[in-house]
Amino acid sequence: AHLAGLLPIQSGSIQIDQNSLASVRAKNPTLIAVSPQEYAFYPSLTVVENLDCFAGVGGLSGHEKSIRIDECIVFSQLQNYRNIRAERLSGGLKRRLNLSIALLHRPELILLDEPTVGVDPQTRAFLLDAVKHLAQQGSAVIYTSHYMEEVEAIADRVVILDQGRVLRRGTLDEMLDGDVLLYVAVEEGAQEQLKLLLAEFGKAELQDDGVKLTFAAQQSPITVLAAIQSAGYTLRHARYGRADLEHLFMSLTHRSLRD
């Protein structure tokens, strides 16, 4: 909200290229664009009418406005819905319209707030590809999401925030350069015994319906799985690799609910 200019800054400052946010926005009001979590368009207007309205508000006119409307419609794959009222669009199409409006003025910085909430898997994949394409074309994208797998799929740098505090920041590789883990799920009631068995291979912790093992030095998953099999446990599934952002986020925030 502060970056978008929707809320005044009460303490501290925001700078873009060593210039204050206020001066940057005054000089170029369309430099920063926002695609909010809420739907930000007029429900009673069609797709093209919405784009025409927001293009005009941002100062586009004439031939340039027509070109940008067409380009944004094509980019968001809304060609078949140009003359459909926004209120009649599906959730995924509404998200794509939100994105189209945000891109009208070729912003250099794009703020995307939970852009995949409530969409189908195909639309989610499309939106993530669109974000990567925008970044590859030179736009700076700040992407806010609670879906850690999405962040892993598109982010170059990651900041984990919790209740206004920065808990961890860095490149994706830096964030995930941690311990090697093995998560093993077994039949119900066997988790405690399995934890005792795995403790000789590293740090074993109960998690959900199984055990998470953080490997000690020189230990291998093959040895661990062989020990599990020899002990007669029935594996439901196993997952091996480094910790992902979901694990990191949950460990940093201690799994407590956020209201």
PDB file of C-alpha atoms in Angstrom, residues 51 64-77 82 100 103-104 106:
ATOM      1  CA  LEU A  51      -9.266  -0.744 -20.568  1.00  0.00           C
ATOM      2  CA  GLU A  64      -1.452   5.134 -28.880  1.00  0.00           C
ATOM      3  CA  LYS A  65      -4.351   4.276 -26.582  1.00  0.00           C
ATOM      4  CA  SER A  66      -5.874   1.908 -29.135  1.00  0.00           C
ATOM      5  CA  ILE A  67      -2.535   0.165 -29.645  1.00  0.00           C
ATOM      6  CA  ARG A  68      -1.937  -0.326 -25.932  1.00  0.00           C
ATOM      7  CA  ILE A  69      -5.461  -1.647 -25.359  1.00  0.00           C
ATOM      8  CA  ASP A  70      -5.014  -4.201 -28.132  1.00  0.00           C
ATOM      9  CA  GLU A  71      -1.538  -5.187 -26.902  1.00  0.00           C
ATOM     10  CA  CYS A  72      -2.730  -5.720 -23.342  1.00  0.00           C
ATOM     11  CA  ILE A  73      -5.727  -7.725 -24.485  1.00  0.00           C
ATOM     12  CA  VAL A  74      -3.453  -9.979 -26.531  1.00  0.00           C
ATOM     13  CA  PHE A  75      -0.895 -10.294 -23.721  1.00  0.00           C
ATOM     14  CA  SER A  76      -3.589 -11.423 -21.273  1.00  0.00           C
ATOM     15  CA  GLN A  77      -5.324 -13.568 -23.917  1.00  0.00           C
ATOM     16  CA  ARG A  82     -13.425  -7.928 -25.499  1.00  0.00           C
ATOM     17  CA  SER A 100      -4.162  -5.975 -18.383  1.00  0.00           C
ATOM     18  CA  LEU A 103       0.142  -2.998 -17.830  1.00  0.00           C
ATOM     19  CA  LEU A 104      -1.567  -0.326 -19.938  1.00  0.00           C
ATOM     20  CA  ARG A 106       4.142   0.233 -19.678  1.00  0.00           C
TER      21      ARG A 106
END
